[in-house]
CSV table of N, CA and C in Angstrom, one decimal:
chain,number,residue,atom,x,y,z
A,1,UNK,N,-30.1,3.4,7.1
A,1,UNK,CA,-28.8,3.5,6.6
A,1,UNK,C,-28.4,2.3,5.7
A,2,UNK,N,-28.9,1.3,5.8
A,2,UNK,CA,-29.1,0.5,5.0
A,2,UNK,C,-29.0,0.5,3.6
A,3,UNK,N,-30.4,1.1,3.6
A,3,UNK,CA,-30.8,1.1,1.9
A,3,UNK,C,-30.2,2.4,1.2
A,4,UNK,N,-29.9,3.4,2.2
A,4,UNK,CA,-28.9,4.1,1.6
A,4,UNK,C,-27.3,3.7,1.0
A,5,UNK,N,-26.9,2.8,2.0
A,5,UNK,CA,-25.5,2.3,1.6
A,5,UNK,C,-25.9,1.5,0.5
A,6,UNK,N,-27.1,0.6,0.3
A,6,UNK,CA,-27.1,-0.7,-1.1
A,6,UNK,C,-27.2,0.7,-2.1
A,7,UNK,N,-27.9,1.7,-2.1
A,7,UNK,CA,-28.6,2.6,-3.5
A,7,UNK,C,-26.5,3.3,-3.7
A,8,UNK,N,-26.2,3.7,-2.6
A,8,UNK,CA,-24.7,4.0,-2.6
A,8,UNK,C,-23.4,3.0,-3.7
A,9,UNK,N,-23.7,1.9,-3.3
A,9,UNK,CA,-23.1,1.1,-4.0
A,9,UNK,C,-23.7,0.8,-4.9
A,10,UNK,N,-24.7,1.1,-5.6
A,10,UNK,CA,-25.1,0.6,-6.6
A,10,UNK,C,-25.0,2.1,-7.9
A,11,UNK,N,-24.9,2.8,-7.4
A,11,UNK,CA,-24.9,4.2,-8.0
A,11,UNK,C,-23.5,4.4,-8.7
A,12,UNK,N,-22.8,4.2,-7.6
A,12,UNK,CA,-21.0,4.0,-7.9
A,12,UNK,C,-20.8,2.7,-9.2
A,13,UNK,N,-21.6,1.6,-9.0
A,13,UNK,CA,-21.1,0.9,-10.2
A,13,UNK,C,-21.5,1.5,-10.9
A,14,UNK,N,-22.8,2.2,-11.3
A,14,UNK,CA,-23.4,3.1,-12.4
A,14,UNK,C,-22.0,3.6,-13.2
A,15,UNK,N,-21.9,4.6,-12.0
A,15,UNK,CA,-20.9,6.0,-12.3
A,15,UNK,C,-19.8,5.4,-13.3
A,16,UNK,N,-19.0,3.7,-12.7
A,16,UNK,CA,-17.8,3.4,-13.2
A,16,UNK,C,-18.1,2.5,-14.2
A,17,UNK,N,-19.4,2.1,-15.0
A,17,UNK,CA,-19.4,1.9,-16.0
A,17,UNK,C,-19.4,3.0,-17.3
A,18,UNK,N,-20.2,4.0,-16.3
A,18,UNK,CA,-20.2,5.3,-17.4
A,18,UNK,C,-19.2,6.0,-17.6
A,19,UNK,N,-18.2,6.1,-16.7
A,19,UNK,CA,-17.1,7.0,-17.1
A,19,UNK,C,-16.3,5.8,-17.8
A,20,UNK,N,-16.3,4.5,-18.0
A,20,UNK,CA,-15.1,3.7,-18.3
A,20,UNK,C,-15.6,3.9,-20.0
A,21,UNK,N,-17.2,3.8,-20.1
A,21,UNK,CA,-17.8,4.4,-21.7
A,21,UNK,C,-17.3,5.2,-22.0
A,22,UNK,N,-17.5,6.7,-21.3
A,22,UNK,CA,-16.8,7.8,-22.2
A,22,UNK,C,-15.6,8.2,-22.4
A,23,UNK,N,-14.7,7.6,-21.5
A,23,UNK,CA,-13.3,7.4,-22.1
A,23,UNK,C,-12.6,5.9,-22.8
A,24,UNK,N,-13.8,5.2,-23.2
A,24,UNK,CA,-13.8,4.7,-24.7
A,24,UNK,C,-12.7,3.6,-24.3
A,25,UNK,N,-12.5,2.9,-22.4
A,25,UNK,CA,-11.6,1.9,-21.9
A,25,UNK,C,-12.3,0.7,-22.6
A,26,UNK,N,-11.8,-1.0,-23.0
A,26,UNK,CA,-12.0,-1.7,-23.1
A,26,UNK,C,-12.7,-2.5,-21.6
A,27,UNK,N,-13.4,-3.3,-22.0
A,27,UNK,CA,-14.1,-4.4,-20.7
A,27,UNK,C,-12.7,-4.8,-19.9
A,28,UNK,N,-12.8,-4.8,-18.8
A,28,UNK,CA,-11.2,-5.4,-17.9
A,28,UNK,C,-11.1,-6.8,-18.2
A,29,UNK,N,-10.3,-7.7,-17.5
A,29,UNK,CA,-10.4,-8.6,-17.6
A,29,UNK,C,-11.1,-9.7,-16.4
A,30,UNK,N,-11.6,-10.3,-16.5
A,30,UNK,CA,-12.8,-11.1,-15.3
A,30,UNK,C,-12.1,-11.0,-14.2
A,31,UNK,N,-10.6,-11.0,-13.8
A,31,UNK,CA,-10.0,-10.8,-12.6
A,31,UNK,C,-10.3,-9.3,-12.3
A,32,UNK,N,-9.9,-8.5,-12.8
A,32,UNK,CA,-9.7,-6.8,-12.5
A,32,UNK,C,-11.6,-6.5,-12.7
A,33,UNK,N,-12.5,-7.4,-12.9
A,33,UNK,CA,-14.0,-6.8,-13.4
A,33,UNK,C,-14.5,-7.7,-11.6
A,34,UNK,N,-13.7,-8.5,-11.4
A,34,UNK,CA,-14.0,-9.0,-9.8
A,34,UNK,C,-13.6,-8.2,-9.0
A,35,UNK,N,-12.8,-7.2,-8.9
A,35,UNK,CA,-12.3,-6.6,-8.0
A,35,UNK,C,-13.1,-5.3,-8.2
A,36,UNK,N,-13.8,-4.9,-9.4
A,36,UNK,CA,-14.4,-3.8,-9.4
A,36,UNK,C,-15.9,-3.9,-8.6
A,37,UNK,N,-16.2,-5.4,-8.8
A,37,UNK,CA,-17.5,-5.8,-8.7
A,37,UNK,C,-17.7,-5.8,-6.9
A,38,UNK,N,-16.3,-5.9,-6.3
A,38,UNK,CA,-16.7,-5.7,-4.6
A,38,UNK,C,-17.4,-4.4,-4.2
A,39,UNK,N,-17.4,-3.4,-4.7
A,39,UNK,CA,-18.2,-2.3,-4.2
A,39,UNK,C,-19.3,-2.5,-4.7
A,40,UNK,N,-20.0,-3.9,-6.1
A,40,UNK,CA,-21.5,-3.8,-5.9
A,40,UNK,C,-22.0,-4.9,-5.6
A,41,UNK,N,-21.1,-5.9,-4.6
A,41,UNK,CA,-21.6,-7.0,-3.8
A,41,UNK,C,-22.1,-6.3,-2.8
A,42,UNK,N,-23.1,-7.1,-2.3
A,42,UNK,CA,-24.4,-7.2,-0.8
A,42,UNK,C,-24.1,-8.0,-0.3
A,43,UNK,N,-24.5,-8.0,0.8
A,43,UNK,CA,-24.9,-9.4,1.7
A,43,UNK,C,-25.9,-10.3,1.3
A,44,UNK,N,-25.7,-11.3,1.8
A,44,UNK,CA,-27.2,-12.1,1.5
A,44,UNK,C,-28.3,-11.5,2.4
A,45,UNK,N,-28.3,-10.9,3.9
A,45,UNK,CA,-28.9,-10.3,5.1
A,45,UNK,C,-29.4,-9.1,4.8
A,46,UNK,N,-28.3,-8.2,3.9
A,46,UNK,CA,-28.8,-7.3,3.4
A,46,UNK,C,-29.8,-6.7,2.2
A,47,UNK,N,-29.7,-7.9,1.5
A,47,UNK,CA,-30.7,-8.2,-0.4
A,47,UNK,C,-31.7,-8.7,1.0
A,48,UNK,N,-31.5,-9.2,1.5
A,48,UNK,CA,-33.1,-10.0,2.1
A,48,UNK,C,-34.1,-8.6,2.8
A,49,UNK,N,-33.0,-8.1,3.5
A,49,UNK,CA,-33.5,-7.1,4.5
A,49,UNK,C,-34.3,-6.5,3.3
A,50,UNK,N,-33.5,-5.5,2.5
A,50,UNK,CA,-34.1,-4.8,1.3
A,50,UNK,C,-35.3,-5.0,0.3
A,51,UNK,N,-35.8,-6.6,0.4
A,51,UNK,CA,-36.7,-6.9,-0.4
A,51,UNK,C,-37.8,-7.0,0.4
A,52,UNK,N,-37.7,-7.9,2.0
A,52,UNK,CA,-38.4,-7.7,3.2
A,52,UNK,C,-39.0,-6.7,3.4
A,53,UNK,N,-38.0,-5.2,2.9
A,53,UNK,CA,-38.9,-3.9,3.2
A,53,UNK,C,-40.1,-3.8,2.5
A,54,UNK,N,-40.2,-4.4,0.9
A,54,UNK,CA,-40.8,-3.9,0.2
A,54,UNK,C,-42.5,-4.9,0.0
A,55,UNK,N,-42.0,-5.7,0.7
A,55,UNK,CA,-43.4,-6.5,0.7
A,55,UNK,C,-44.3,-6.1,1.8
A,56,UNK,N,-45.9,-6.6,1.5
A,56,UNK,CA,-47.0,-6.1,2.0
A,56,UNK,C,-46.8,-7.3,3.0
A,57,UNK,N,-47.0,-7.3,4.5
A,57,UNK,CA,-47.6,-8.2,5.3
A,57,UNK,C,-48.9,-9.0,5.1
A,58,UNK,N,-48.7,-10.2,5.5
A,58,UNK,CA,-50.0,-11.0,5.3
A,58,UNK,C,-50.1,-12.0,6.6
A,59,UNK,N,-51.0,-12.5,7.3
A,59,UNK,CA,-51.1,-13.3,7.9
A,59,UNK,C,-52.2,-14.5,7.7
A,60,UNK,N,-52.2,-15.2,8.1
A,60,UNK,CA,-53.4,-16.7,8.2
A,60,UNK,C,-53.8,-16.7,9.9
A,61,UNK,N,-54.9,-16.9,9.3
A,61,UNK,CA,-56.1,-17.8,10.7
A,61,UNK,C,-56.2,-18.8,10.4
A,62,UNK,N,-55.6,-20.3,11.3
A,62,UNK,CA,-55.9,-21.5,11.2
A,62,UNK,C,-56.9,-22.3,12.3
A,63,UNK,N,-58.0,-22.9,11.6
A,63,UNK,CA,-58.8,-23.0,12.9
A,63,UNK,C,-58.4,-24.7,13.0
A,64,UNK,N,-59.1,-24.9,14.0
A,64,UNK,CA,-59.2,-25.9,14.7
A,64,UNK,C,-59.2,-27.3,13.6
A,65,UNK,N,-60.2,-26.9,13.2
A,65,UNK,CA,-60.8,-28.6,11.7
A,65,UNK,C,-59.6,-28.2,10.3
A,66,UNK,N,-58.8,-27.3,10.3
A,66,UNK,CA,-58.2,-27.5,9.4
A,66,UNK,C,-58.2,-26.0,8.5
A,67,UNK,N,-59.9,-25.4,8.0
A,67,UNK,CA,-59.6,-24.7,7.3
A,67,UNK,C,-59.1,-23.4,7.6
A,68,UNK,N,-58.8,-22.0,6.9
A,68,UNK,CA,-57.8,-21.5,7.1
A,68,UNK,C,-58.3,-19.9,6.6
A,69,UNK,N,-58.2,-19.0,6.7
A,69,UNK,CA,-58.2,-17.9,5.7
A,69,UNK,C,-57.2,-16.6,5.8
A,70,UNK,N,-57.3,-16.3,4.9
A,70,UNK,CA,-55.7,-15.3,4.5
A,70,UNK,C,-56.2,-13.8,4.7
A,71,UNK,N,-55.3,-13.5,5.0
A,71,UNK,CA,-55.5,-11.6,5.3
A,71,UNK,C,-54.1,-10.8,5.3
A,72,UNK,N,-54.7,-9.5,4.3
A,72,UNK,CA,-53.6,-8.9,4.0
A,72,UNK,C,-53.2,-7.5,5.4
A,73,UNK,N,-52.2,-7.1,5.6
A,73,UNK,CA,-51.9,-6.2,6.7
A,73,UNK,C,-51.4,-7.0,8.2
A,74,UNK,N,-51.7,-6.2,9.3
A,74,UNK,CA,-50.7,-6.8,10.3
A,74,UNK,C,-51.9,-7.4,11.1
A,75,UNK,N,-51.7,-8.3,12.0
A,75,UNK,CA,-52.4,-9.1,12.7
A,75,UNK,C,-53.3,-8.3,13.9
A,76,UNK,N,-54.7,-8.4,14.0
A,76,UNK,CA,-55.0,-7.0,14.7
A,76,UNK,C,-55.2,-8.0,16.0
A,77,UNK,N,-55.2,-6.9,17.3
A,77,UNK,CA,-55.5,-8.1,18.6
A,77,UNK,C,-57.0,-7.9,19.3
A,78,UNK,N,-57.0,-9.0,20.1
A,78,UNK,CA,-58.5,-8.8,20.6
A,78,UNK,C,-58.5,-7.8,21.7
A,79,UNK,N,-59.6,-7.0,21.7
A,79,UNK,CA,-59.5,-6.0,22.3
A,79,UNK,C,-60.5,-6.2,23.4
A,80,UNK,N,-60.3,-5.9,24.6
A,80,UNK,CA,-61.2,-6.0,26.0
A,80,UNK,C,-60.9,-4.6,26.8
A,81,UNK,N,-62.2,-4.2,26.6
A,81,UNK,CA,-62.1,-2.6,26.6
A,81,UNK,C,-63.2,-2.5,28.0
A,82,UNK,N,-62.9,-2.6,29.1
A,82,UNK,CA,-63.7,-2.5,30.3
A,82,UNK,C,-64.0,-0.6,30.3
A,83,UNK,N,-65.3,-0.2,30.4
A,83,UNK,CA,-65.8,0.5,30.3
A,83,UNK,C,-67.0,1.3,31.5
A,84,UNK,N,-67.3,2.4,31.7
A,84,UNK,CA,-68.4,2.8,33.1
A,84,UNK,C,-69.3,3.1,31.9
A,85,UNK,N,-70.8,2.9,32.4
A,85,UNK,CA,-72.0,3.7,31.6
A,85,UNK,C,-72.8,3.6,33.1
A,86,UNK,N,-73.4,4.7,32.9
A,86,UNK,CA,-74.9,4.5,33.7
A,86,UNK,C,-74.0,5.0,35.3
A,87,UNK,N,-73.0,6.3,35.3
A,87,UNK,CA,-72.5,6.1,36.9
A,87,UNK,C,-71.5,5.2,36.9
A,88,UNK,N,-72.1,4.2,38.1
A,88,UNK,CA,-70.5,3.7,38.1
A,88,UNK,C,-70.9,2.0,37.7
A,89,UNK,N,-71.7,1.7,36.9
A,89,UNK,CA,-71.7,0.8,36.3
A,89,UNK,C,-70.7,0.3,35.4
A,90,UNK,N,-70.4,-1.1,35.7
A,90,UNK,CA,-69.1,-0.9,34.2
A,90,UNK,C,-69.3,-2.1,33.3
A,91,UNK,N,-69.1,-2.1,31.9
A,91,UNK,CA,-68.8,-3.3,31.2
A,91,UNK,C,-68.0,-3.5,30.7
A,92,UNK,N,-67.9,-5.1,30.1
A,92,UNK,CA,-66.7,-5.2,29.1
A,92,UNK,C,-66.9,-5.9,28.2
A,93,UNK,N,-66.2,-5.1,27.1
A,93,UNK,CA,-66.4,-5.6,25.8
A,93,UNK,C,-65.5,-5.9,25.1
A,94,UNK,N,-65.6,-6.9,24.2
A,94,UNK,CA,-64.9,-7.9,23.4
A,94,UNK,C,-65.1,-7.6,22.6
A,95,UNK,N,-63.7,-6.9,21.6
A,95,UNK,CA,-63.9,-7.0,20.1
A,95,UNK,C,-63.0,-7.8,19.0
A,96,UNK,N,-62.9,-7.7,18.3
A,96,UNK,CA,-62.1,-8.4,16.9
A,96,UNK,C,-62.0,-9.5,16.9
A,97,UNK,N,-62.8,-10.6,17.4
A,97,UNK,CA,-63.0,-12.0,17.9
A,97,UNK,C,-63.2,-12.9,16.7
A,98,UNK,N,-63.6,-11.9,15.5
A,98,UNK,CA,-64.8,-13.4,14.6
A,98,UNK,C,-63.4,-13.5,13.4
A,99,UNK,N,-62.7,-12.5,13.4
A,99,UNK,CA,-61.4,-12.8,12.4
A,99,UNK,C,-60.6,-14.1,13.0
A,100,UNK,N,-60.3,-14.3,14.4
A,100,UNK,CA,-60.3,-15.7,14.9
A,100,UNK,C,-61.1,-16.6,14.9
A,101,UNK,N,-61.7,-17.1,14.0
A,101,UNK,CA,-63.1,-18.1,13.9
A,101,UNK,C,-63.8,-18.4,15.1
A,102,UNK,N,-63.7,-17.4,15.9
A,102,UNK,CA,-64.6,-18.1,17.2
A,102,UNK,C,-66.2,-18.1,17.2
A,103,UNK,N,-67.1,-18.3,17.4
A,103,UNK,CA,-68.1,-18.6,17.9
A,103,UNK,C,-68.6,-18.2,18.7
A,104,UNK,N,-69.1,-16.9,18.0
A,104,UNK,CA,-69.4,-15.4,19.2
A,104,UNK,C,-70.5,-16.4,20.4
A,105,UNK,N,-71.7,-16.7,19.5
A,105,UNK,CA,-73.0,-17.0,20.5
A,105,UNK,C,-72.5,-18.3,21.6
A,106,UNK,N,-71.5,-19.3,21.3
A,106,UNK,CA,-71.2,-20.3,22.5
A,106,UNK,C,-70.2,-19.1,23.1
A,107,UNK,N,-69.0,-18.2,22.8
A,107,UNK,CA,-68.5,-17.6,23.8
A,107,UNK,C,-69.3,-16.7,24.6
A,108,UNK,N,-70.4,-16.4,24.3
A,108,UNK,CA,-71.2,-15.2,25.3
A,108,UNK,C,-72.1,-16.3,26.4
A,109,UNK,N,-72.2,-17.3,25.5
A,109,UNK,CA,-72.9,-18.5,26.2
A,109,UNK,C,-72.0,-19.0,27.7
A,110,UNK,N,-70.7,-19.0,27.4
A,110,UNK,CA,-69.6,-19.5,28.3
A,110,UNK,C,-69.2,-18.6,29.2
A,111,UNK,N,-69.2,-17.2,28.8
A,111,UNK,CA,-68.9,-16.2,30.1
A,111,UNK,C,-70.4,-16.2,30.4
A,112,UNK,N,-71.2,-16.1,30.0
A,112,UNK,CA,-73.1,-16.0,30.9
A,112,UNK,C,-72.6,-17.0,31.9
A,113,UNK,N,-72.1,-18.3,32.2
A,113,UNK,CA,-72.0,-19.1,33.1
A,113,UNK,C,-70.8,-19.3,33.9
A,114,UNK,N,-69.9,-18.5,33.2
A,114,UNK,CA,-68.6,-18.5,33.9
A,114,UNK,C,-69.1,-17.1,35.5
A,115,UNK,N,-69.3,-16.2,34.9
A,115,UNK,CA,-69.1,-14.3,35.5
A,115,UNK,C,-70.8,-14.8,35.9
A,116,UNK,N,-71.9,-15.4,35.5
A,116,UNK,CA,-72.8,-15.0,36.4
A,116,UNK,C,-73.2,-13.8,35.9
A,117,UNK,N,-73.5,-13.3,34.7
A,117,UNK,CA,-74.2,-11.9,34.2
A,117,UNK,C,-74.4,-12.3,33.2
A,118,UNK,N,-74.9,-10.9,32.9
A,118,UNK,CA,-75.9,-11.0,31.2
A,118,UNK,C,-74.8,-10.4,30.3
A,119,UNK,N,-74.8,-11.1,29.3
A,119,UNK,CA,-73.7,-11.4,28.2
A,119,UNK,C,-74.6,-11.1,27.0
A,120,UNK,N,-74.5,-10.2,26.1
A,120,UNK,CA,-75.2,-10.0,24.6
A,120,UNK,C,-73.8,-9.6,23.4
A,121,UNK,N,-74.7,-10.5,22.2
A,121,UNK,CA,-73.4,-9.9,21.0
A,121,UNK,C,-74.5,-8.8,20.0
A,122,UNK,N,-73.9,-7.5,20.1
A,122,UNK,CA,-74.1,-6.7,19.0
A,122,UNK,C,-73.1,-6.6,17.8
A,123,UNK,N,-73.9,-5.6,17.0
A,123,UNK,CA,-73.2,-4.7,16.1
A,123,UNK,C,-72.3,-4.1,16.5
A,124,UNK,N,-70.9,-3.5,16.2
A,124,UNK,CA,-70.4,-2.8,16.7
A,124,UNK,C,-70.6,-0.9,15.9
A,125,UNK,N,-70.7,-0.3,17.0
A,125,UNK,CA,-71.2,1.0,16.6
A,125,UNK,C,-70.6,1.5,15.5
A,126,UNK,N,-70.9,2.0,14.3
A,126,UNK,CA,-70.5,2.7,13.3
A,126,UNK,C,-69.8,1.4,11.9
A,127,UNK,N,-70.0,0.3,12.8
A,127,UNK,CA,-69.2,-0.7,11.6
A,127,UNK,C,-70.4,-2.1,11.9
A,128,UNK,N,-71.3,-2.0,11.2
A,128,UNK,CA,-72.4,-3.1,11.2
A,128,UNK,C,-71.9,-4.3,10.7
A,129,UNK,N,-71.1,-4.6,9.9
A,129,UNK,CA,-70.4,-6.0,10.1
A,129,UNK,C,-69.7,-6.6,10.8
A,130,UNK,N,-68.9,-5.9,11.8
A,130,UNK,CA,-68.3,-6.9,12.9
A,130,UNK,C,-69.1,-6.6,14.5
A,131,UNK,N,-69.1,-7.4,15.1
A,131,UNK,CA,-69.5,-7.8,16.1
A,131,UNK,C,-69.1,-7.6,17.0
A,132,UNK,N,-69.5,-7.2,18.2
A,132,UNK,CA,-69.2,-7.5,20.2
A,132,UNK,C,-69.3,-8.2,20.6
A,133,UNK,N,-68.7,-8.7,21.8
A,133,UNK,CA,-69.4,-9.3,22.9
A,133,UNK,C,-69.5,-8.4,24.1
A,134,UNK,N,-70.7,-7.8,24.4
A,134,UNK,CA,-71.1,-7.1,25.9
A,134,UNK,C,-71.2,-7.6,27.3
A,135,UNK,N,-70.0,-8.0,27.8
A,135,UNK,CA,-70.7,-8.8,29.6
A,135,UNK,C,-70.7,-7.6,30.4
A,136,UNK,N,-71.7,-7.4,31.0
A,136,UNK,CA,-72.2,-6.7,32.2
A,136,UNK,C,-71.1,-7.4,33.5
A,137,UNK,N,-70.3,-6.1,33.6
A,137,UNK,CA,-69.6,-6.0,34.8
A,137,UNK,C,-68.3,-6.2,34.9
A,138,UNK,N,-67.3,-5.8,35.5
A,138,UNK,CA,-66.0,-5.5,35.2
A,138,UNK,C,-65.1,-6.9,35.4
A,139,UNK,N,-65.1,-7.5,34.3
A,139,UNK,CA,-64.2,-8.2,34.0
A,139,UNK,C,-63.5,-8.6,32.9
A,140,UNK,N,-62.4,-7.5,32.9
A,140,UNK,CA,-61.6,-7.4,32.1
A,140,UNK,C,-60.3,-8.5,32.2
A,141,UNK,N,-60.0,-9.1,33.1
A,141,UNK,CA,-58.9,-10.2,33.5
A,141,UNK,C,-59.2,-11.2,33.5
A,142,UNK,N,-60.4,-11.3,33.6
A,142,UNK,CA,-60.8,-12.9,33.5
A,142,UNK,C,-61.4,-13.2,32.5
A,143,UNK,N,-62.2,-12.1,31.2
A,143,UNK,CA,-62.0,-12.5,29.7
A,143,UNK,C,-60.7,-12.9,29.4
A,144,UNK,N,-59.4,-12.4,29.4
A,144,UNK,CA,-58.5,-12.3,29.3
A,144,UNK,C,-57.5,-13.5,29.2
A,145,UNK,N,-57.7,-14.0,30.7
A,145,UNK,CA,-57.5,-15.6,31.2
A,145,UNK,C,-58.8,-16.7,30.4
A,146,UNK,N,-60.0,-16.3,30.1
A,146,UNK,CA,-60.7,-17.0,29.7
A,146,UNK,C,-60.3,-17.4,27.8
A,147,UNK,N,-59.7,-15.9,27.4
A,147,UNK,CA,-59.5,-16.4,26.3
A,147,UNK,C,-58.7,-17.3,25.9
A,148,UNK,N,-57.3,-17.0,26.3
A,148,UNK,CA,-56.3,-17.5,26.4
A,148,UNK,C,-56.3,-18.8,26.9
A,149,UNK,N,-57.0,-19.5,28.3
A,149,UNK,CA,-57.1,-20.7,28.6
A,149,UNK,C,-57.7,-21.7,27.8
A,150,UNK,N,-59.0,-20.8,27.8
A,150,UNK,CA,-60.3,-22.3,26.6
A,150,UNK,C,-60.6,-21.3,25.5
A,151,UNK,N,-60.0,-20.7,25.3
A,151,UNK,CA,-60.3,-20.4,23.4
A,151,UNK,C,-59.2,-20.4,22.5
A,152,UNK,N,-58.2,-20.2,23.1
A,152,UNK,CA,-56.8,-20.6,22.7
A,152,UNK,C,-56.0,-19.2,21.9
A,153,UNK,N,-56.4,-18.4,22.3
A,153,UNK,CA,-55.9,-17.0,21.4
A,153,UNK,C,-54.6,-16.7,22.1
A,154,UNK,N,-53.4,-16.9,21.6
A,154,UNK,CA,-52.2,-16.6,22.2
A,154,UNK,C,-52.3,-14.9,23.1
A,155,UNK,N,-51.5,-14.9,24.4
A,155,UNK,CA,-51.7,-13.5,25.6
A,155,UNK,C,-51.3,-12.7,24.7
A,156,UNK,N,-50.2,-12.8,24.0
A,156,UNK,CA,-49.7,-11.7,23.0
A,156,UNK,C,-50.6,-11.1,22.4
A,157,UNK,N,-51.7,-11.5,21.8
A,157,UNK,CA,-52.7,-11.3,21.1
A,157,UNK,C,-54.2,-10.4,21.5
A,158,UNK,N,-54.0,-10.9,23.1
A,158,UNK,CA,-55.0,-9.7,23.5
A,158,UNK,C,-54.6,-8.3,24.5
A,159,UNK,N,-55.7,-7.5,23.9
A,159,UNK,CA,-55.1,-6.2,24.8
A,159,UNK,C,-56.2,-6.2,25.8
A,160,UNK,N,-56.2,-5.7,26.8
A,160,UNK,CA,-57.2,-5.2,27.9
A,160,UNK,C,-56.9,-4.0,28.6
A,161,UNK,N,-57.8,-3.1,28.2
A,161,UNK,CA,-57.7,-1.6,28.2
A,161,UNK,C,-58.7,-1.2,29.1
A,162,UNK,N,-59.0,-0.1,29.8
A,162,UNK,CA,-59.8,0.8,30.6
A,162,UNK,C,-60.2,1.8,29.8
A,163,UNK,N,-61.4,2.6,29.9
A,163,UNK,CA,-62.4,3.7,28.9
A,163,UNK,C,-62.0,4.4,30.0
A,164,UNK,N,-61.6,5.7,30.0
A,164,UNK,CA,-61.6,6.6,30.7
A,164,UNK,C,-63.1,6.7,32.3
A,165,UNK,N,-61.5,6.4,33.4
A,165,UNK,CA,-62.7,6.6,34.5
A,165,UNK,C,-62.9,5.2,34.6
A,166,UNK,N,-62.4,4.2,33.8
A,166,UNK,CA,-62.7,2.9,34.7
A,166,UNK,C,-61.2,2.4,35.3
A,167,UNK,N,-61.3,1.2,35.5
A,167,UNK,CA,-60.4,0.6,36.4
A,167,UNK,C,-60.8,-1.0,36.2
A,168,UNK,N,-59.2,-1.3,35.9
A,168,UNK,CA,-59.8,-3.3,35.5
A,168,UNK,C,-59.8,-3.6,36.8
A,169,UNK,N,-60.4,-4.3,37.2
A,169,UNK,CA,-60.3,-5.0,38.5
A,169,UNK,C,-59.4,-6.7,38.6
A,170,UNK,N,-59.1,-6.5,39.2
A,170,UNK,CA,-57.3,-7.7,39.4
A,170,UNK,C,-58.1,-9.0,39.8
A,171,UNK,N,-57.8,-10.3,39.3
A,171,UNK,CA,-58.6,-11.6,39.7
A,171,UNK,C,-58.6,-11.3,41.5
């Protein structure tokens, strides 16, 4: 409703400059041209809102030593996607990690010693440039707390999801 009311008031000054043309009126005077000009004053909240619409999102990754890199679109989260294979085997997997500069091979290094299991980083299926982390066995809450505690990725930032037929298991 917004940008309909600014396109609204802005159409109307159109209109009252055009008809003031074709009936051939003189320019008012700066007092009577102020009082015409309130139906095409905005807000300041409202010009902001309306230009806010029109830009693309961007975010930054700032690491640790300083450097930094830019990315266009919305900030994606890390995903921990506890999963069954094999029966009732289950894993979990860590994705969207390396856009946060982390350091896939010391974090699979750190849950191998934390959880006590076998930890590998792949490819991720269908998209060979970004990467997994695979830990054997259901721990979805304690990636979770692990990242957030010693890796530092704000909670907001990670999701922890169940594959159909699993179940996260609670610390």
């Amino acid at each position: 409703t917004d940008k309909s009311d600014l396109a609204r008031k802005i159409r109307l000054g159109r209109e009252e400059k055009q008809r003031m043309k074709a009936a051939g009126e003189k320019k008012p005077s700066k007092h009577a041209e102020a009082e015409q000009l309130d139906t095409l004053l905005i807000s300041k909240h409202d010009l902001f809102k309306a230009v806010m619409d029109k830009m693309t999102p961007y975010f930054a990754v700032i690491a640790p030593n300083g450097s930094f890199s830019l990315h266009s679109g919305q900030l994606p989260k890390v995903q921990v996607i506890v999963e069954l294979r094999m029966g009732k085997k289950c894993v979990t997997i860590l994705r969207c990690l390396e856009l946060f500069g982390l350091d896939l091979a010391a974090l699979a290094k750190d849950c191998q010693k934390r959880f006590a299991c076998s930890v590998s980083v792949s490819a991720v299926p269908g998209i060979p440039q970004d990467k997994e982390v695979i830990v054997q066995g259901n721990f979805g809450s304690e990636t979770e707390s692990l990242l957030v505690d010693k890796w530092g990725i704000p909670r907001h930032l990670v999701e922890v999801s169940a594959a159909k037929g699993a179940k996260i298991k609670k610390k």
